[in-house]
Short mmCIF file of C-alpha atoms in Angstrom, two decimals:
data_model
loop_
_atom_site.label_atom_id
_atom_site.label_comp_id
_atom_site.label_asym_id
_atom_site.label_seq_id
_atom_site.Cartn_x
_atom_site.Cartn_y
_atom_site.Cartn_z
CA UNK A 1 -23.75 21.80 -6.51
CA UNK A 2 -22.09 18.56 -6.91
CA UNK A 3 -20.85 19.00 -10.44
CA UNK A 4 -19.45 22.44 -8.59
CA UNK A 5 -17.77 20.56 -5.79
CA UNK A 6 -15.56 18.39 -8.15
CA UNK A 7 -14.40 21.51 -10.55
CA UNK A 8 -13.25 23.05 -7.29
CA UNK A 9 -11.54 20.29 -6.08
CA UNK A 10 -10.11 19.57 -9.77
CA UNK A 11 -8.91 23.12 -9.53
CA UNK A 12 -7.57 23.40 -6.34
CA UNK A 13 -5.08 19.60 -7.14
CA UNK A 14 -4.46 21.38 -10.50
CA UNK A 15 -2.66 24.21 -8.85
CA UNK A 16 -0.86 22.42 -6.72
CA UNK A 17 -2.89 22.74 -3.48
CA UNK A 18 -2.31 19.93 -1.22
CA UNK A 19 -5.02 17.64 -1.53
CA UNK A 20 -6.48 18.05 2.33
CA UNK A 21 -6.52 21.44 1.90
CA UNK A 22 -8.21 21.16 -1.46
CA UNK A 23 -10.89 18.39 -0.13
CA UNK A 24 -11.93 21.07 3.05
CA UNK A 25 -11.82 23.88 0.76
CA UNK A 26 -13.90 22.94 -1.82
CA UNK A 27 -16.47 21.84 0.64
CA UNK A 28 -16.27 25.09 2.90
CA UNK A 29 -17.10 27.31 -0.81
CA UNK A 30 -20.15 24.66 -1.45
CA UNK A 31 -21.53 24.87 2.22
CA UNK A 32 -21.01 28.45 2.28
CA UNK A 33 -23.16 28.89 -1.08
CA UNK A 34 -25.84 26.44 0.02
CA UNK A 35 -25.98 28.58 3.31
CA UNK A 36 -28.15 25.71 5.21
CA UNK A 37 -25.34 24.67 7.79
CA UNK A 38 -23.74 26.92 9.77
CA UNK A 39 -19.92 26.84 9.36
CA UNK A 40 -19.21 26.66 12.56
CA UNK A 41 -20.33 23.00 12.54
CA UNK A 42 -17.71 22.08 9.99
CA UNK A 43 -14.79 22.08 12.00
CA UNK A 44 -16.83 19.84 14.97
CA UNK A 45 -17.75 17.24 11.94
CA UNK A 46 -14.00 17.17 10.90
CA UNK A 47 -12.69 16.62 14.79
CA UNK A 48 -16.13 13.34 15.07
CA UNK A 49 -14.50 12.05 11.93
CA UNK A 50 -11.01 11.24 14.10
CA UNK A 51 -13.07 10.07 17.14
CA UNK A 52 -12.70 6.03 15.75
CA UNK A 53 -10.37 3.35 17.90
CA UNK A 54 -9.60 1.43 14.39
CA UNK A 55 -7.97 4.96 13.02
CA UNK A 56 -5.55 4.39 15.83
CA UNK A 57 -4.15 1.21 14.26
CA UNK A 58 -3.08 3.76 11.25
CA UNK A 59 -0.19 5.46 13.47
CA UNK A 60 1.47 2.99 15.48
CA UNK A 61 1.62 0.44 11.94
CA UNK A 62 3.36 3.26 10.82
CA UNK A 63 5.74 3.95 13.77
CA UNK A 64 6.16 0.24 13.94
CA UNK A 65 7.05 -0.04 9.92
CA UNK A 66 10.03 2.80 10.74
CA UNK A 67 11.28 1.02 13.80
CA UNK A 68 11.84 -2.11 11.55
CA UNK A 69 13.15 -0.11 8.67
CA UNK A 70 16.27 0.93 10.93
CA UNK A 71 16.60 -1.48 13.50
CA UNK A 72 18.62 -4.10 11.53
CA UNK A 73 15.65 -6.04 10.09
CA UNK A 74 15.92 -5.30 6.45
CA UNK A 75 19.16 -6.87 6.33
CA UNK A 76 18.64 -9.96 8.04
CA UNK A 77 15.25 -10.62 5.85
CA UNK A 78 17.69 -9.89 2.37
CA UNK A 79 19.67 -13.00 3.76
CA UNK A 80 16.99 -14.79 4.39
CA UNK A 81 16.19 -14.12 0.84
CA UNK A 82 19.02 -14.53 -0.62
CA UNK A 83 19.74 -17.98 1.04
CA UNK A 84 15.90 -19.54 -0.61
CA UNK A 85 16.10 -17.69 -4.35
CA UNK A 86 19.36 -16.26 -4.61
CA UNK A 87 20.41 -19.14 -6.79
CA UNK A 88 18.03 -18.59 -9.86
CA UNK A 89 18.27 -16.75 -12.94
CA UNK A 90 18.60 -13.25 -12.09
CA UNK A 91 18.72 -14.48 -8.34
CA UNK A 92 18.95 -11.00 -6.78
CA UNK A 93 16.51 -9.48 -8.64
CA UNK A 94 14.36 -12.60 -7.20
CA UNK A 95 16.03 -11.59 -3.61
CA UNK A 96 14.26 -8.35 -3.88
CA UNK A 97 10.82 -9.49 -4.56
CA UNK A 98 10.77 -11.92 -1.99
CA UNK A 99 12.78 -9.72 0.47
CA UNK A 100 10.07 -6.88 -0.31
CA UNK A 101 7.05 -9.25 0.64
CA UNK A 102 8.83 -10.26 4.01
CA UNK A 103 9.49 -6.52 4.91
CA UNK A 104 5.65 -5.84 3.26
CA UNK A 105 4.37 -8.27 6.52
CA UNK A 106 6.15 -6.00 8.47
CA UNK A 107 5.88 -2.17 7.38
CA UNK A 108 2.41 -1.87 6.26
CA UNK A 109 3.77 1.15 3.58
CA UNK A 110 4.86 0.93 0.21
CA UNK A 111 7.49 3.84 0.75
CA UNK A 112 8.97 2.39 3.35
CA UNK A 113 9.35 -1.75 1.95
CA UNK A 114 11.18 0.34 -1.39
CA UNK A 115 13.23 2.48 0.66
CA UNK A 116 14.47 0.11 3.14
CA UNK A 117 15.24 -3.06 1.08
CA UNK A 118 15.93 -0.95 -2.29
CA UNK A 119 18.77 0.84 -0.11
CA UNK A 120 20.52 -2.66 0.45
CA UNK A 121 19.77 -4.26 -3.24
CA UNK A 122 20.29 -1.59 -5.44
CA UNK A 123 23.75 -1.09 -5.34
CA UNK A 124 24.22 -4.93 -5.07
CA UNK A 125 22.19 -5.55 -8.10
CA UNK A 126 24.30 -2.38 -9.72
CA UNK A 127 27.76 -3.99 -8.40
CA UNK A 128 26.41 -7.28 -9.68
CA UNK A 129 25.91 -6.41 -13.35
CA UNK A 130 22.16 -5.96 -13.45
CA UNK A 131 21.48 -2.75 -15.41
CA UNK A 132 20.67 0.45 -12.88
CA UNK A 133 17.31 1.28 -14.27
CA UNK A 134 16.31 -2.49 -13.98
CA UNK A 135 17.45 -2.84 -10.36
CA UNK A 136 15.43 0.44 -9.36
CA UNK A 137 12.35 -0.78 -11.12
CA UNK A 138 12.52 -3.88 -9.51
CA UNK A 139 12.43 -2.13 -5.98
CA UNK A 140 9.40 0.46 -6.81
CA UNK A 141 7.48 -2.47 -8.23
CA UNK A 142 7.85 -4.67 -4.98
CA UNK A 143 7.22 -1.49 -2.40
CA UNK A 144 3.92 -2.21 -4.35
CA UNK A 145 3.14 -4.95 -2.03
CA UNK A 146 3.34 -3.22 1.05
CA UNK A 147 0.19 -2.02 0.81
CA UNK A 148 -1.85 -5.24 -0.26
CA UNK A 149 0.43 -7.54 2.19
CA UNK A 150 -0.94 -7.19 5.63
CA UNK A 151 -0.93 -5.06 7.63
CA UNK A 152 -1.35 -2.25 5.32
CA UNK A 153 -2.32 1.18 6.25
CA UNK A 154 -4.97 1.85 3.36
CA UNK A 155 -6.46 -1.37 4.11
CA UNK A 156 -6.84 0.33 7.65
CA UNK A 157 -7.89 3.06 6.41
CA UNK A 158 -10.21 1.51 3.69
CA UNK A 159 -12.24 -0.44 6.72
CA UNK A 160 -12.84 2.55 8.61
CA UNK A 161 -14.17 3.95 5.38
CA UNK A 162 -16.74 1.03 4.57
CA UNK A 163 -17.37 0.07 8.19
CA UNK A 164 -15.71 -3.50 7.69
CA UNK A 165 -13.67 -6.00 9.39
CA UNK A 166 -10.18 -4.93 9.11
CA UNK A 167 -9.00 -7.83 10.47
CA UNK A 168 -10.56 -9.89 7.44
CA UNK A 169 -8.96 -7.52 5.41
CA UNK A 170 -6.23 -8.13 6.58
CA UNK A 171 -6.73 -11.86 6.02
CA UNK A 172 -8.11 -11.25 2.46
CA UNK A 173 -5.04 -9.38 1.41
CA UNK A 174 -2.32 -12.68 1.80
CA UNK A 175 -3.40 -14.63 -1.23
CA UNK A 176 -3.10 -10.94 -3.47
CA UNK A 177 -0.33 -9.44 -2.05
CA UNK A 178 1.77 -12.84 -2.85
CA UNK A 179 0.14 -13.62 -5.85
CA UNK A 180 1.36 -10.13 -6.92
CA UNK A 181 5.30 -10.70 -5.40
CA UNK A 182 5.16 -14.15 -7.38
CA UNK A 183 4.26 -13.11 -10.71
CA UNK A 184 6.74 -9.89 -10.94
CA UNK A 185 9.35 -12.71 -9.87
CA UNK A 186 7.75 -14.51 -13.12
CA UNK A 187 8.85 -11.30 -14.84
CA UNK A 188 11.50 -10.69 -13.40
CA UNK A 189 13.04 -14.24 -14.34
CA UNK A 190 12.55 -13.64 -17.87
CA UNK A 191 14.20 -10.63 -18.42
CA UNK A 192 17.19 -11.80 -16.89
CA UNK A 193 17.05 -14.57 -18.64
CA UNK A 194 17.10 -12.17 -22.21
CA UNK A 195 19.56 -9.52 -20.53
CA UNK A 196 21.67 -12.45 -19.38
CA UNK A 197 21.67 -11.74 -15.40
CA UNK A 198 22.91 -15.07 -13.77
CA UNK A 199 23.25 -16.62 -10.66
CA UNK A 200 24.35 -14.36 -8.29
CA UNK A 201 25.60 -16.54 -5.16
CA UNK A 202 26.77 -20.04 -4.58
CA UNK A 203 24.80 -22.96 -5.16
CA UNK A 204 21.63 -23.94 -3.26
CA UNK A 205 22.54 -25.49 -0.13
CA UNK A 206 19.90 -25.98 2.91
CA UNK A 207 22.61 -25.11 5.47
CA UNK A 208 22.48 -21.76 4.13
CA UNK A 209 18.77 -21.56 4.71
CA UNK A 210 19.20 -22.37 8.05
CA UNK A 211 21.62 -20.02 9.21
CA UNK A 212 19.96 -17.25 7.55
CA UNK A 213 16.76 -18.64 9.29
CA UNK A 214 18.04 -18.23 12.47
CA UNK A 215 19.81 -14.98 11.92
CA UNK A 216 15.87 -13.38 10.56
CA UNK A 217 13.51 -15.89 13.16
CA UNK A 218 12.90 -12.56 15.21
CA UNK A 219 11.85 -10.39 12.26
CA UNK A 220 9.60 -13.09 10.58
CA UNK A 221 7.65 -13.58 13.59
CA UNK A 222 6.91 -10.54 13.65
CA UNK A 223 4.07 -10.79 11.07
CA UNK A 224 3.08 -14.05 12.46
CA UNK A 225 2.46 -12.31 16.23
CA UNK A 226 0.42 -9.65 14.30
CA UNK A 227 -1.52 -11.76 12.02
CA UNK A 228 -1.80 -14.65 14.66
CA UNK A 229 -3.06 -12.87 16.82
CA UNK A 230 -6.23 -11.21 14.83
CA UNK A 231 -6.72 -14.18 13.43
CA UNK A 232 -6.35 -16.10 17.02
CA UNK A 233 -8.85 -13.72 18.25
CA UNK A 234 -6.17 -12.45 20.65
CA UNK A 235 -6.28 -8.65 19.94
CA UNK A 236 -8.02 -6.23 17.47
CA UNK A 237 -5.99 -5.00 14.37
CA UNK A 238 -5.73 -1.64 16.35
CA UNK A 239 -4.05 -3.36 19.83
CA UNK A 240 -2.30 -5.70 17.36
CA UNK A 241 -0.31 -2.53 15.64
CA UNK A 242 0.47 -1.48 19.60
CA UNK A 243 2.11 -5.06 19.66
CA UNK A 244 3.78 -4.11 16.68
CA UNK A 245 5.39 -1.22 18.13
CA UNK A 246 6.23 -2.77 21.46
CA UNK A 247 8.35 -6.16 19.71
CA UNK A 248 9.76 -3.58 17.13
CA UNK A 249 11.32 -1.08 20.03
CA UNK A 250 12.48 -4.38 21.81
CA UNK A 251 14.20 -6.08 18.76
CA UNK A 252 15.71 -2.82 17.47
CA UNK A 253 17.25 -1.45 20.82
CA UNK A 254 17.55 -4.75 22.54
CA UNK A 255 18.66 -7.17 20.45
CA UNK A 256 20.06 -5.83 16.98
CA UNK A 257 20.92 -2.32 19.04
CA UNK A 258 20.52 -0.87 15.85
CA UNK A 259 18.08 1.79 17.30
CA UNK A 260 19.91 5.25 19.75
CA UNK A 261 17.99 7.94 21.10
CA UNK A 262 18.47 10.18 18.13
CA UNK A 263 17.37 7.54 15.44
CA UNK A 264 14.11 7.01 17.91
CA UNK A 265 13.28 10.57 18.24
CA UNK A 266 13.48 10.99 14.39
CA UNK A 267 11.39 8.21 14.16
CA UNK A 268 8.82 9.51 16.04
CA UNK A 269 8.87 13.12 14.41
CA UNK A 270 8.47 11.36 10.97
CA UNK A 271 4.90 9.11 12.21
CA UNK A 272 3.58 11.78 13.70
CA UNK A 273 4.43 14.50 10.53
CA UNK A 274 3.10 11.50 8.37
CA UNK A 275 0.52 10.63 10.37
CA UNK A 276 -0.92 14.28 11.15
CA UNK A 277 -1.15 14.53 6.72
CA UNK A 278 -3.43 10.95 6.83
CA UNK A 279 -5.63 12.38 9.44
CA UNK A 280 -6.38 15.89 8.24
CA UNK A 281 -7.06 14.09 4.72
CA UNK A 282 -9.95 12.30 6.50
CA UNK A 283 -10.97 14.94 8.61
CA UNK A 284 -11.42 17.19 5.11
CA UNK A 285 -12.75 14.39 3.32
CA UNK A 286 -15.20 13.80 6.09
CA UNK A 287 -17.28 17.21 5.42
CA UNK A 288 -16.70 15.91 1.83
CA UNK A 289 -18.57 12.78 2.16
CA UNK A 290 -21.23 14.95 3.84
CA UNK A 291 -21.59 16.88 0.93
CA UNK A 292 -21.98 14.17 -1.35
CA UNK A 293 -24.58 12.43 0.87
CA UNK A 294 -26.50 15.87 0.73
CA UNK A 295 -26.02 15.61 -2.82
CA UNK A 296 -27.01 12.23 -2.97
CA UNK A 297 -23.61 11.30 -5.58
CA UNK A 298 -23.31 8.12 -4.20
CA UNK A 299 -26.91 6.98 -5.30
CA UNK A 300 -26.73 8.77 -8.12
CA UNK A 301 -23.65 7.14 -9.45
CA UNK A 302 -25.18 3.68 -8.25
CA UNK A 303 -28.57 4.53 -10.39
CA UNK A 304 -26.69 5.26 -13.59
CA UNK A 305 -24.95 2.38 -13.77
CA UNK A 306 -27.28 0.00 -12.98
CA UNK A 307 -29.79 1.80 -15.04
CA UNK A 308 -27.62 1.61 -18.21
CA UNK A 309 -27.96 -2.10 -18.36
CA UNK A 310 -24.47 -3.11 -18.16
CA UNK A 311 -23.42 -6.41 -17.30
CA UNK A 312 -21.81 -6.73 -14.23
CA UNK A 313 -18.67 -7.52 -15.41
CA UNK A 314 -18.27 -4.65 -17.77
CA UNK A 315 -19.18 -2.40 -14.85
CA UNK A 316 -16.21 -3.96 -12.77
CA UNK A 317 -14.12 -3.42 -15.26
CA UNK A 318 -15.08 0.11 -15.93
CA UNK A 319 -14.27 0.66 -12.00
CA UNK A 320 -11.03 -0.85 -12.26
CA UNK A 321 -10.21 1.31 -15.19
CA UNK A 322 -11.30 4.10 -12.78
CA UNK A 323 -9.24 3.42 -9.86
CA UNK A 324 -6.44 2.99 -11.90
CA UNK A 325 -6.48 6.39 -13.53
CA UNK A 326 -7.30 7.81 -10.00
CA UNK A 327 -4.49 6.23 -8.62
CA UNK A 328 -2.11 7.64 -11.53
CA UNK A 329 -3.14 11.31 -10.56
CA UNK A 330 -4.03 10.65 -6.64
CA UNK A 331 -2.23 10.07 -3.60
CA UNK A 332 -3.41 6.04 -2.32
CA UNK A 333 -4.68 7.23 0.87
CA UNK A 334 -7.11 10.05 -0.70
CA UNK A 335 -8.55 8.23 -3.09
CA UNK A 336 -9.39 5.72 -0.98
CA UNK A 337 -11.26 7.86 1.69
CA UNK A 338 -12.59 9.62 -1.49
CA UNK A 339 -13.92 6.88 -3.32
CA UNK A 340 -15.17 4.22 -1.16
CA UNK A 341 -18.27 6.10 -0.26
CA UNK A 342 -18.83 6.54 -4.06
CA UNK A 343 -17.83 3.20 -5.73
CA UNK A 344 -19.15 0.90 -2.67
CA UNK A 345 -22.50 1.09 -3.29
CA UNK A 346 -22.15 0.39 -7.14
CA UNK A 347 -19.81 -2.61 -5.90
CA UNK A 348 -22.30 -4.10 -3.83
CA UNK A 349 -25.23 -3.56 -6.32
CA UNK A 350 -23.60 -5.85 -8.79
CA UNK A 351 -22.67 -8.46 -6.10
CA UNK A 352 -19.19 -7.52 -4.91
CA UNK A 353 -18.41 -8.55 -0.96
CA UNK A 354 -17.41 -5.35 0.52
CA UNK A 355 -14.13 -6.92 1.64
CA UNK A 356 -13.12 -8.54 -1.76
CA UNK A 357 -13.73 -4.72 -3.24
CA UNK A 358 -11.35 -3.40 -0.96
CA UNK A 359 -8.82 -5.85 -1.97
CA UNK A 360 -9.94 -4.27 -5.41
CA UNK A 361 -9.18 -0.64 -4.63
CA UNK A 362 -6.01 -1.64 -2.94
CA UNK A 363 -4.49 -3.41 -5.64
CA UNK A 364 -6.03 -1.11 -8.54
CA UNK A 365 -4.17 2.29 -6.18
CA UNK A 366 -1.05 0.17 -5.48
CA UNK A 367 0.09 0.81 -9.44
CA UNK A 368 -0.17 4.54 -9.28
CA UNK A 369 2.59 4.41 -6.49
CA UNK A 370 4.45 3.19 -9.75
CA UNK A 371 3.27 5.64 -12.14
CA UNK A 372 3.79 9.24 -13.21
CA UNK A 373 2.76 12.14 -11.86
CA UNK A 374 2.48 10.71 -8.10
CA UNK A 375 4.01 7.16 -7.76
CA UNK A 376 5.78 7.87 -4.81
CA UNK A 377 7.34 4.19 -4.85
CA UNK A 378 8.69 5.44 -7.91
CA UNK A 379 10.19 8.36 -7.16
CA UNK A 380 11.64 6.42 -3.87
CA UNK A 381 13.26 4.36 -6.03
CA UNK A 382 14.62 6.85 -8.34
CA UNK A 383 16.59 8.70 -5.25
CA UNK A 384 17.83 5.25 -4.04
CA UNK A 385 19.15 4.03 -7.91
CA UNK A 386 20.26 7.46 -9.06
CA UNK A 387 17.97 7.31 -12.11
CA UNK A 388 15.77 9.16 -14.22
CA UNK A 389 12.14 9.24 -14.55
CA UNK A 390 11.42 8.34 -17.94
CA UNK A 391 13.85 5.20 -18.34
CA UNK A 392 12.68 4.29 -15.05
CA UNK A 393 9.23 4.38 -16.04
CA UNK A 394 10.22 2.04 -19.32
CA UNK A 395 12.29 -0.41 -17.09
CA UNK A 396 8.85 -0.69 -15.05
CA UNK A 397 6.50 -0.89 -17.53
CA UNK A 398 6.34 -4.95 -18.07
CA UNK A 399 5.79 -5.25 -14.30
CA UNK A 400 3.03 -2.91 -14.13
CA UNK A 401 1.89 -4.83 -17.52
CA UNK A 402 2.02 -7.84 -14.84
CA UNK A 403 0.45 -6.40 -11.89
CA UNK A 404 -3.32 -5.32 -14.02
CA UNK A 405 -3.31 -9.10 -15.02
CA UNK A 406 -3.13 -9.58 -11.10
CA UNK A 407 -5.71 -7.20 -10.97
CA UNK A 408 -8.34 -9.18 -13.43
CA UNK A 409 -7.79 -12.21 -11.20
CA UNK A 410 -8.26 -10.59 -8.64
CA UNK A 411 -11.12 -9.16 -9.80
CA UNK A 412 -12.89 -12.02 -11.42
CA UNK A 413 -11.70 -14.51 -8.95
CA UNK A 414 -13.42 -13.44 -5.74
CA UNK A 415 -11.61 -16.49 -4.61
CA UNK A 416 -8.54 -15.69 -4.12
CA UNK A 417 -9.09 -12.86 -1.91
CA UNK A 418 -12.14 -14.72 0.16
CA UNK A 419 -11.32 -18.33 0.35
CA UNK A 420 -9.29 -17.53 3.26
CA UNK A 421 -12.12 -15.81 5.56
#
């Protein structure tokens, strides 16, 4: 029955069925045929699934991620930027990166850290010289770490999965998500240096720091309230995205009064049509995962591996290679709920921490938002610059070179996601 289960789910995406749909549909057919449960019971399993306080961090992180994509705090962060990198080799290409990881502490969505700063920095970097599919790729590539930054939604999402502390997720995901930014600024760099992008603004000067400083202090403490405050022990990850919300709706109507009625309404419509599509993926994938307990996958997959006599590190690299060709074909937030149940136990079997995995997934997941047939970061990006696909792809393709030798450290250096917690 479980071999059955995944050809009707592989079906079902094939055709274009969206993937909730295809995750509750596949199971109601199974449970049908096995006849043991009455179906009746299905629809009470998929309301339990919702019934979990750290789900409700999921929502308002992403109603506070829109009220900081429009309420003036994109710009102020470019500045901010632009006044501490600006003057390097290919400086606004550098501007992006690092303006992308100060709106990633802030959004928790990859979509939204590509859509808000790309819409700024694209047509600079096009008015600036920088070729157009370079600029775009630069944007998609950074959105990347708005998922791996905290907070990030699918690290939300991935806690509630595995039953672990999303505020050490949280915490684990700093050292990643900026070793990540860094190194596609390392790329970055040297192909401007071959293309011959220069400096794009005046010369370093700390007065310009300052003044940008003070013009962004609001939106970078943001992240620090957030973080300080799981970290502090002040609030839980799901009271600290309430926060979020509150300081956003404040700064953006209050202070930069970049934020009317109608832009607030629209807002709200657009988290609560995105957030209704995250919650009726878990609530399909819940009688899923009930399924493949029945079936006892999750064992199963556990017992081959470890039965084959692999070494540990082949095994971890055979899941990376996994996640990343799920994440090519699979939307970040379903293959997370979808997986977890299945890859944690092999993780932990080898002598993974349950938190550095997660950091794993994340990370592995992040590159399909930069790959075809999903990579929604990509296809962001590719609106904003104006582009095409395919030369898009090509521009992107030393980045996402980049970001799997991020990945290996990652991996292999449980250090760098741990030494923090």
């Amino acid at each position: 029955m479980a071999l059955l289960l995944f050809i009707l789910l592989a079906v079902f995406i094939v055709i274009n069925v969206p993937i909730a749909i295809s995750l509750a549909l596949a199971s109601i057919i199974i449970f049908a045929l096995i006849g043991e449960i009455p179906l009746v019971i299905l629809p009470q399993k998929m309301f339990a699934a919702l019934d979990s306080f750290p789900l409700l961090a999921a929502p308002f992180f992403i109603l506070a991620g829109k009220l900081m994509e429009v309420g003036g705090i994109s710009e102020r962060l470019i500045q901010f930027a632009q006044s501490l990198v600006g003057q390097f080799k290919g400086g606004l290409a550098h501007v992006s990166l690092v303006a992308c990881m100060f709106f990633a502490a802030i959004s928790g969505s990859a979509s939204a850290t590509t859509a808000a700063i790309g819409g700024i920095m694209i047509p600079a970097m096009i008015k600036a010289g920088y070729d157009r599919n370079f600029a775009t790729a630069i944007q998609a590539v950074g959105g990347t770490t708005g998922i791996i930054i905290p907070p990030s939604v699918p690290l939300v999402l991935y806690g509630v999965s595995a039953g672990v502390s999303i505020s050490s997720l949280f915490i684990a995901g700093i050292v990643p998500g900026l070793l990540i930014g860094f190194s596609l600024m390392v790329i970055a760099y040297f192909i401007s240096r071959k293309k011959g992008y220069g400096s794009d603004v005046e010369k370093f000067k700390v007065k310009n720091i300052w003044t940008s400083f003070k013009e962004a202090i609001l939106a970078l403490l943001m992240p620090i309230i957030i973080l300080g405050g799981i970290y502090g022990g002040l609030f839980t990850p799901t009271e600290a995205s309430v926060v979020a919300v509150v300081y956003g709706f404040i700064i953006g109507v209050f202070v930069y009064k970049k934020i009317d009625f109608k832009a607030f309404k629209g807002m709200l419509v657009s988290s609560v049509v995105t957030t209704s599509v995250i919650l009726f993926i878990i609530s399909s994938a819940s009688i899923f995962g009930m399924l493949l307990t029945r079936e006892k996958v999750p064992q199963s997959v556990a017992t081959s591996l470890m039965e084959a006599n692999l070494p540990p590190l082949v095994i971890l690299l055979l899941i990376n290679l996994l996640l990343l060709v799920v994440g090519t074909f699979m939307e970040t937030i379903a293959a997370i709920i979808i997986l977890t149940p299945i890859l944690l136990p092999v993780a932990t079997q080898i002598g993974l921490d349950p938190i550095h995995f997660g950091i794993i997934m994340t990370a592995n997941l992040a590159i399909g938002l930069v790959t075809p047939p999903v990579g929604v970061s990509l296809f962001v990006g590719s609106q904003i610059g104006n582009t095409k696909l395919e030369p898009l792809v090509k521009a992107a393709f030393p980045f996402i070179i980049m970001m799997i030798i991020d990945i290996l450290l990652i991996s292999f250096i449980p250090q760098i996601s741990l030494l923090s917690l």
